[in-house]
Short mmCIF file of C-alpha atoms and ligand atoms in Angstrom, two decimals:
data_model
loop_
_atom_site.label_atom_id
_atom_site.label_comp_id
_atom_site.label_asym_id
_atom_site.label_seq_id
_atom_site.Cartn_x
_atom_site.Cartn_y
_atom_site.Cartn_z
CA MET K 823 91.15 58.45 81.75
CA THR K 824 92.86 61.38 83.46
CA ASN K 825 91.51 64.90 83.46
CA ILE K 826 94.33 65.95 81.19
CA ASP K 827 93.52 63.23 78.66
CA ASN K 828 89.94 64.49 78.53
CA ALA K 829 91.13 68.06 78.07
CA ILE K 830 93.45 66.98 75.26
CA LYS K 831 90.57 65.20 73.53
CA GLN K 832 88.45 68.33 73.77
CA PHE K 833 91.34 70.46 72.54
CA GLU K 834 91.83 68.15 69.57
CA SER K 835 88.18 68.31 68.62
CA VAL K 836 87.94 72.12 68.77
CA MET K 837 91.16 72.51 66.80
CA ARG K 838 89.89 70.15 64.10
CA ASP K 839 86.67 72.18 63.89
CA GLN K 840 88.65 75.39 63.55
CA LEU K 841 90.83 73.99 60.78
CA GLU K 842 87.68 72.91 58.93
CA ARG K 843 86.31 76.42 59.41
CA VAL K 844 89.45 77.85 57.81
CA GLU K 845 88.82 75.70 54.73
CA ARG K 846 85.17 76.80 54.59
CA MET K 847 86.23 80.46 54.77
CA LYS K 848 88.55 79.96 51.82
CA GLN K 849 85.72 78.47 49.77
CA ASN K 850 83.41 81.39 50.46
CA ARG K 851 85.36 84.42 49.36
CA GLU K 852 82.87 85.71 46.78
CA PRO K 853 80.59 88.49 48.08
CA THR K 854 76.91 88.55 47.04
CA ASP K 855 76.19 91.04 44.26
CA TYR K 856 72.76 92.36 45.25
CA SER K 857 72.31 94.19 41.97
CA LYS K 858 72.28 90.82 40.19
CA LEU K 859 69.54 89.28 42.34
CA ASP K 860 66.01 89.14 40.89
CA LYS K 861 64.62 89.73 44.34
CA ILE K 862 66.23 90.70 47.64
CA ILE K 863 64.67 88.92 50.63
CA ILE K 864 64.84 90.81 53.93
CA GLY K 865 64.18 88.68 57.02
CA VAL K 866 62.80 90.48 60.07
CA CYS K 867 63.51 88.76 63.34
CA GLY K 868 62.21 90.39 66.54
CA GLY K 869 64.15 88.72 69.36
CA ASP K 870 63.39 89.22 73.07
CA GLY K 871 62.48 91.99 75.51
CA ILE K 872 62.09 95.29 73.65
CA GLY K 873 63.48 93.55 70.52
CA PRO K 874 60.13 92.87 68.80
CA ILE K 875 58.91 96.43 69.49
CA ILE K 876 61.92 98.31 68.11
CA THR K 877 62.45 95.84 65.25
CA LYS K 878 58.83 96.17 64.14
CA GLU K 879 59.21 99.94 64.09
CA SER K 880 62.42 99.84 62.12
CA ALA K 881 60.89 97.35 59.65
CA ARG K 882 57.86 99.65 59.26
CA VAL K 883 60.14 102.54 58.29
CA LEU K 884 62.10 100.26 55.94
CA ARG K 885 58.91 99.04 54.25
CA PHE K 886 57.86 102.65 53.80
CA LEU K 887 61.18 103.53 52.16
CA LEU K 888 61.12 100.42 49.97
CA SER K 889 57.41 100.42 49.14
CA ASP K 890 58.00 100.85 45.38
CA GLU K 891 60.52 98.03 45.36
CA VAL K 892 58.16 95.75 47.28
CA ALA K 893 55.32 96.58 44.87
CA ALA K 894 57.59 95.82 41.91
CA GLY K 895 58.65 92.49 43.44
CA ARG K 896 62.29 93.59 43.74
CA VAL K 897 62.23 93.32 47.53
CA GLU K 898 60.35 90.96 49.83
CA PHE K 899 60.02 91.18 53.61
CA ARG K 900 59.67 87.98 55.63
CA ASN K 901 58.88 87.81 59.33
CA ILE K 902 60.84 85.17 61.16
CA ASP K 903 59.50 84.11 64.56
CA GLY K 904 60.97 81.72 67.04
CA LEU K 905 64.26 83.36 68.02
CA THR K 906 62.87 84.01 71.50
CA ILE K 907 64.66 82.83 74.62
CA GLU K 908 61.65 80.62 75.48
CA ASN K 909 61.83 78.83 72.15
CA ARG K 910 65.62 78.60 72.19
CA VAL K 911 65.51 77.07 75.65
CA ALA K 912 62.74 74.65 74.63
CA CYS K 913 64.98 73.40 71.78
CA MET K 914 68.16 73.84 73.86
CA LYS K 915 69.74 75.50 70.83
CA ALA K 916 71.21 78.95 70.32
CA ILE K 917 69.21 79.08 67.07
CA PRO K 918 66.47 76.46 66.55
CA ASP K 919 66.95 74.49 63.30
CA ASP K 920 63.76 75.73 61.64
CA VAL K 921 64.64 79.36 62.44
CA LEU K 922 68.14 78.87 61.04
CA ALA K 923 66.68 77.45 57.82
CA GLU K 924 64.39 80.49 57.50
CA LEU K 925 67.29 82.87 58.13
CA LYS K 926 69.35 81.15 55.47
CA ALA K 927 66.54 81.56 52.95
CA CYS K 928 66.93 85.36 53.23
CA HIS K 929 69.69 87.55 51.82
CA VAL K 930 69.83 90.06 54.65
CA ILE K 931 68.31 90.12 58.13
CA LEU K 932 67.08 92.85 60.42
CA LYS K 933 67.42 91.39 63.90
CA GLY K 934 66.28 92.67 67.28
CA PRO K 935 68.30 92.09 70.46
CA THR K 936 68.09 88.63 71.99
CA THR K 937 68.55 87.68 75.62
CA THR K 938 71.91 86.02 76.27
CA PRO K 939 71.85 83.69 79.29
CA ARG K 940 74.77 83.60 81.67
CA ALA K 941 75.68 81.36 84.57
CA GLY K 942 73.18 81.88 87.41
CA ASP K 943 70.29 83.04 85.19
CA PRO K 944 66.92 81.25 85.36
CA TRP K 945 67.65 80.05 81.82
CA PRO K 946 70.04 77.21 80.96
CA ASN K 947 73.38 78.67 79.92
CA ILE K 948 72.98 78.15 76.16
CA GLU K 949 75.14 79.99 73.63
CA SER K 950 74.19 83.54 72.65
CA ALA K 951 71.91 83.67 69.60
CA ASN K 952 73.91 86.66 68.34
CA VAL K 953 77.20 84.87 68.49
CA ALA K 954 75.69 81.72 66.97
CA MET K 955 74.15 83.68 64.08
CA ARG K 956 77.41 85.47 63.33
CA LYS K 957 79.18 82.11 63.23
CA GLU K 958 76.47 80.18 61.32
CA LEU K 959 76.13 82.85 58.63
CA ASP K 960 79.88 83.63 58.72
CA LEU K 961 79.25 87.34 59.36
CA PHE K 962 82.89 88.18 59.84
CA ALA K 963 82.77 91.98 60.10
CA ASN K 964 80.83 93.86 62.72
CA VAL K 965 80.79 97.42 61.44
CA ARG K 966 79.81 100.03 64.03
CA PRO K 967 79.82 103.73 63.18
CA VAL K 968 79.82 106.44 65.86
CA LYS K 969 79.38 110.07 64.87
CA VAL K 970 79.21 113.26 66.97
CA PRO K 971 79.67 116.06 64.42
CA ASP K 972 79.91 118.96 66.88
CA LYS K 973 82.69 117.18 68.77
CA GLY K 974 84.57 116.19 65.61
CA ILE K 975 83.99 112.49 66.27
CA ASP K 976 83.55 110.32 63.20
CA TRP K 977 84.65 106.76 63.93
CA THR K 978 83.96 103.47 62.21
CA PHE K 979 84.84 100.29 64.06
CA PHE K 980 85.56 97.09 62.18
CA ARG K 981 85.17 94.49 64.88
CA GLU K 982 86.23 90.98 63.85
CA ASN K 983 83.09 89.00 64.48
CA THR K 984 83.73 85.27 64.15
CA GLU K 985 87.02 84.67 65.94
CA GLY K 986 88.95 85.85 69.00
CA ALA K 987 87.59 84.98 72.41
CA TYR K 988 84.09 84.50 70.98
CA THR K 989 84.51 81.67 68.52
CA LEU K 990 85.02 79.07 71.27
CA GLY K 991 83.33 81.07 74.00
CA SER K 992 80.97 78.19 74.75
CA CYS K 993 83.66 75.51 74.28
CA GLY K 994 85.96 76.28 77.18
CA CYS K 995 87.33 73.44 79.24
CA ASN K 996 87.01 72.78 82.95
CA VAL K 997 90.11 70.63 83.14
CA THR K 998 89.47 69.94 86.84
CA ASP K 999 87.33 71.65 89.48
CA GLU K 1000 90.31 73.92 90.03
CA LEU K 1001 91.29 74.77 86.47
CA ALA K 1002 89.23 76.38 83.70
CA VAL K 1003 90.65 77.23 80.30
CA ASP K 1004 89.12 79.20 77.42
CA PHE K 1005 90.46 79.53 73.91
CA THR K 1006 91.18 82.53 71.73
CA VAL K 1007 91.50 82.04 68.00
CA THR K 1008 93.14 84.08 65.24
CA THR K 1009 93.40 82.76 61.69
CA THR K 1010 95.22 84.19 58.71
CA GLU K 1011 92.14 84.09 56.48
CA GLY K 1012 89.90 85.52 59.20
CA THR K 1013 92.24 88.44 59.85
CA GLU K 1014 92.99 89.18 56.23
CA ARG K 1015 89.32 89.49 55.33
CA ILE K 1016 88.42 91.89 58.17
CA ALA K 1017 91.55 93.98 57.55
CA ARG K 1018 90.83 94.14 53.82
CA LEU K 1019 87.26 95.29 54.46
CA ALA K 1020 88.40 98.00 56.88
CA TYR K 1021 91.03 99.37 54.49
CA GLU K 1022 88.68 99.21 51.50
CA TYR K 1023 86.12 101.16 53.52
CA ALA K 1024 88.77 103.72 54.46
CA ARG K 1025 89.85 104.08 50.83
CA ASN K 1026 86.32 104.35 49.44
CA ASN K 1027 85.29 106.88 52.07
CA LYS K 1028 88.44 109.00 51.97
CA LYS K 1029 89.45 108.22 55.55
CA ASP K 1030 93.18 108.66 55.83
CA ARG K 1031 93.90 106.64 58.97
CA VAL K 1032 93.33 103.05 60.10
CA SER K 1033 94.16 102.16 63.71
CA ILE K 1034 94.82 98.53 64.59
CA ILE K 1035 93.87 97.83 68.20
CA THR K 1036 95.22 94.81 70.09
CA LYS K 1037 96.98 93.79 73.27
CA ALA K 1038 99.80 92.21 71.30
CA ASN K 1039 102.40 93.05 73.94
CA VAL K 1040 100.77 90.51 76.27
CA VAL K 1041 98.54 88.26 74.16
CA LYS K 1042 101.47 87.58 71.92
CA THR K 1043 100.39 84.74 69.67
CA THR K 1044 96.84 85.55 68.59
CA ASP K 1045 96.89 89.36 68.94
CA GLY K 1046 100.45 89.37 67.61
CA LYS K 1047 99.22 87.60 64.48
CA PHE K 1048 96.23 89.91 64.14
CA LEU K 1049 98.47 93.00 64.32
CA ARG K 1050 101.06 91.65 61.90
CA ILE K 1051 98.49 90.63 59.27
CA CYS K 1052 96.61 93.92 59.46
CA GLN K 1053 99.89 95.80 59.03
CA GLU K 1054 100.71 93.64 55.98
CA ILE K 1055 97.32 94.38 54.38
CA GLY K 1056 97.82 98.07 55.18
CA LYS K 1057 100.85 98.14 52.89
CA ASP K 1058 98.48 97.77 49.93
CA TYR K 1059 96.96 101.14 50.89
CA PRO K 1060 99.88 103.60 50.80
CA GLU K 1061 97.61 106.64 50.92
CA ILE K 1062 96.29 105.55 54.32
CA THR K 1063 98.30 105.98 57.52
CA THR K 1064 98.30 102.88 59.69
CA ASP K 1065 98.95 103.13 63.39
CA ASP K 1066 98.52 100.60 66.15
CA TRP K 1067 97.48 100.99 69.73
CA TYR K 1068 96.87 98.74 72.69
CA ILE K 1069 93.29 98.39 73.78
CA ASP K 1070 93.87 99.81 77.28
CA ILE K 1071 95.32 103.12 76.13
CA THR K 1072 92.77 103.30 73.32
CA THR K 1073 89.90 103.25 75.81
CA ALA K 1074 91.63 106.15 77.58
CA LYS K 1075 92.32 108.12 74.39
CA LEU K 1076 88.67 107.99 73.36
CA ILE K 1077 87.96 110.38 76.23
CA ASP K 1078 90.95 112.58 75.42
CA LYS K 1079 89.24 115.48 73.61
CA LYS K 1080 92.40 116.52 71.76
CA ARG K 1081 93.52 113.10 70.55
CA ARG K 1082 90.27 111.30 69.85
CA THR K 1083 89.31 113.29 66.77
CA ALA K 1084 92.37 111.90 64.95
CA PHE K 1085 90.90 108.40 65.02
CA LYS K 1086 88.90 107.43 61.93
CA VAL K 1087 88.73 103.71 61.26
CA PHE K 1088 89.50 101.02 63.79
CA VAL K 1089 90.13 97.35 63.13
CA LEU K 1090 90.20 95.09 66.14
CA PRO K 1091 89.59 91.59 67.49
CA ASN K 1092 86.15 90.54 68.65
CA LEU K 1093 86.20 91.11 72.42
CA TYR K 1094 88.00 94.45 72.30
CA GLY K 1095 85.56 95.53 69.61
CA ASP K 1096 82.63 94.53 71.79
CA ILE K 1097 83.88 96.56 74.74
CA ILE K 1098 85.09 99.68 73.02
CA THR K 1099 82.04 100.13 70.79
CA ASP K 1100 79.81 100.44 73.86
CA GLU K 1101 82.16 103.11 75.20
CA ALA K 1102 82.24 104.87 71.84
CA ALA K 1103 78.44 104.82 71.47
CA GLU K 1104 78.16 106.60 74.81
CA PHE K 1105 79.56 109.80 73.24
CA GLN K 1106 76.76 109.83 70.71
CA GLY K 1107 73.98 109.37 73.27
CA GLY K 1108 74.39 105.78 74.43
CA VAL K 1109 74.06 102.29 73.02
CA GLY K 1110 70.39 102.98 72.23
CA THR K 1111 71.52 105.27 69.41
CA ALA K 1112 73.95 102.88 67.75
CA GLY K 1113 73.27 100.38 64.99
CA SER K 1114 75.59 97.83 63.51
CA ALA K 1115 76.10 95.81 60.37
CA ASN K 1116 77.26 92.21 60.56
CA ILE K 1117 78.71 91.58 57.14
CA GLY K 1118 79.62 88.27 55.57
CA ASN K 1119 80.24 87.34 51.96
CA LYS K 1120 76.95 85.50 51.51
CA TYR K 1121 74.71 87.00 54.20
CA ALA K 1122 74.46 90.18 56.24
CA MET K 1123 72.58 90.95 59.43
CA PHE K 1124 71.74 94.36 60.89
CA GLU K 1125 71.05 94.97 64.54
CA ALA K 1126 71.30 97.25 67.56
CA ILE K 1127 74.49 97.12 69.58
CA HIS K 1128 72.61 96.83 72.86
CA GLY K 1129 70.74 94.09 74.69
CA SER K 1130 67.04 93.26 75.03
CA ALA K 1131 66.32 95.47 78.11
CA PRO K 1132 63.95 92.94 79.75
CA ARG K 1133 63.36 95.34 82.64
CA MET K 1134 61.55 97.75 80.35
CA ILE K 1135 59.09 94.97 79.62
CA THR K 1136 58.63 93.82 83.23
CA GLU K 1137 58.08 97.44 84.25
CA GLY K 1138 55.50 97.85 81.48
CA ARG K 1139 57.48 100.48 79.54
CA GLY K 1140 58.04 98.48 76.35
CA GLN K 1141 56.07 100.83 74.10
CA PHE K 1142 58.45 103.67 75.07
CA ALA K 1143 61.54 101.80 73.88
CA ASP K 1144 63.90 103.79 71.66
CA PRO K 1145 63.96 102.45 68.08
CA CYS K 1146 66.94 104.62 67.01
CA SER K 1147 69.54 101.85 67.18
CA MET K 1148 67.40 99.67 64.91
CA LEU K 1149 66.70 102.61 62.60
CA ARG K 1150 70.46 103.22 62.31
CA ALA K 1151 70.79 99.51 61.53
CA ALA K 1152 68.18 100.01 58.78
CA VAL K 1153 70.35 102.77 57.27
CA MET K 1154 73.22 100.31 57.04
CA LEU K 1155 70.96 97.63 55.57
CA LEU K 1156 69.75 99.95 52.80
CA SER K 1157 73.29 100.96 51.99
CA HIS K 1158 74.49 97.36 51.95
CA ILE K 1159 71.88 96.15 49.47
CA GLY K 1160 72.55 99.04 47.11
CA TYR K 1161 69.93 101.66 48.02
CA GLN K 1162 72.43 104.35 49.00
CA VAL K 1163 70.13 107.28 48.21
CA LYS K 1164 67.45 105.88 50.52
CA ALA K 1165 70.09 105.12 53.16
CA ASP K 1166 71.29 108.74 53.03
CA LEU K 1167 67.71 109.97 53.23
CA LEU K 1168 66.94 107.91 56.33
CA GLU K 1169 70.24 108.89 57.94
CA ARG K 1170 69.51 112.56 57.32
CA ALA K 1171 65.99 112.19 58.76
CA LEU K 1172 67.39 110.46 61.85
CA ASP K 1173 69.96 113.22 62.40
CA ILE K 1174 67.16 115.80 62.19
CA CYS K 1175 64.85 113.88 64.55
CA MET K 1176 67.53 112.84 67.05
CA TYR K 1177 69.87 115.84 67.16
CA GLU K 1178 68.54 118.90 65.34
CA GLU K 1179 64.81 119.48 65.32
CA LYS K 1180 64.01 117.07 68.20
CA LYS K 1181 60.25 117.66 68.01
CA LEU K 1182 59.74 114.40 69.91
CA THR K 1183 62.05 112.85 72.43
CA ILE K 1184 62.36 109.30 73.62
CA THR K 1185 63.04 108.86 77.31
CA GLY K 1186 62.24 105.17 77.72
CA ARG K 1187 59.20 106.03 79.84
CA ASP K 1188 55.91 107.95 79.58
CA THR K 1189 57.73 111.27 79.95
CA GLY K 1190 58.67 110.85 76.26
CA CYS K 1191 57.00 109.72 73.06
CA THR K 1192 56.33 106.09 72.15
CA CYS K 1193 58.42 104.00 69.83
CA GLU K 1194 55.64 104.14 67.23
CA GLN K 1195 55.25 107.93 67.48
CA PHE K 1196 58.97 108.28 66.87
CA GLY K 1197 58.71 106.02 63.83
CA ASP K 1198 55.92 108.24 62.46
CA TYR K 1199 58.06 111.32 63.12
CA VAL K 1200 60.97 109.80 61.19
CA MET K 1201 58.71 108.91 58.22
CA GLN K 1202 57.17 112.41 58.19
CA THR K 1203 60.67 113.84 58.20
CA VAL K 1204 61.67 111.60 55.29
CA GLU K 1205 58.60 112.82 53.39
CA SER K 1206 59.42 116.46 54.06
CA LEU K 1207 62.96 115.87 52.75
CA ILE K 1208 61.65 114.38 49.51
CA LYS K 1209 59.28 117.29 48.83
C1 IPM L 217 77.05 93.03 71.06
C2 IPM L 217 76.52 92.30 72.26
C3 IPM L 217 76.75 90.80 72.08
C4 IPM L 217 78.24 90.58 71.96
C5 IPM L 217 76.16 89.92 73.17
C6 IPM L 217 74.68 90.15 73.33
C7 IPM L 217 76.46 88.47 72.98
O1 IPM L 217 77.11 92.77 73.42
O2 IPM L 217 76.53 92.81 69.95
O3 IPM L 217 77.99 93.80 71.20
O4 IPM L 217 78.94 90.45 72.97
O5 IPM L 217 78.72 90.55 70.83
MG1 MG L 218 78.41 94.42 73.12
#
């Protein structure tokens, strides 16, 4: 068989999988109504590097905020082990089967960063656990807020989370030794659902602008489709101004002090969303300060936007890791499952601890407080707000 025949076979198989995925998406349009559940199960999954340390801290604060609900049996926390790089490599799976089954038995998940191998690493180049989880649980919207009140920055990014360059990121094709090809995917259903969520958020939160970010002038088919569908959905929201920008100029405009405050809500394909949300988080103090919600119709997962910082562990600084990203993720988790008052309370406490009172600071080393001390500080602040 020729190289091209092999490539065609691979292409056929990935396209069939994608068409099946489209059908599955259509059958799963109904979002979970958390208020109707007898009990909400929150899975806590530590991950690698500093992941277990900052996740434990965030879960401790969450348990504190939800202690009445836990006592009443309305909420249950479950620890899920086994999403470590060692275990994933031992099974040669992005998510080991038993871990996936445990994740699927929860309603929402608080997940620490996991190490993602790349070519040349000591680990085999298995798929990212993050990407696999987003796909397995069909977590189609990666919602990432960035706020810097004194600079007038209040952005919410709706990053498409199951398509684009990511969906087949581990299924590229080396046609020959000379030629490698990757795939980028846009579907109608996948774009409509992320666009709808972004516009609904804008409407419900009185944000008067949604910016669609693509590179549709060059990536004409997939980005072109993404742009066109988002614009179509936007027509159902006449009170909201829709504009569209290319990703390159958007990255520039985020540092333009005069123009950037006009941005409110962004909707964008996966890879652009990945890149620009790290840039955006930098204005607010870096990726360590930013949490994110991965929202699907059935499940939702809440995490930091950064990686597992293995160097902090090898250098023995793990206990000084900053839990703020995971605490911001906890705010989004509380809000998602219907505890908006508690979410607001935690968010307020975090703003006080991180930006206003700053009685303790986290530096990532012994010049600052420990992760646990910061967690205590946040809980004391919550208590002082309730009194
Ligand atoms: C993120 C991360 C992940 C991504 C990595 C760890 C696979 O950078 O959540 O933004 O690229 O999505
Ligand atoms: Mg990223």
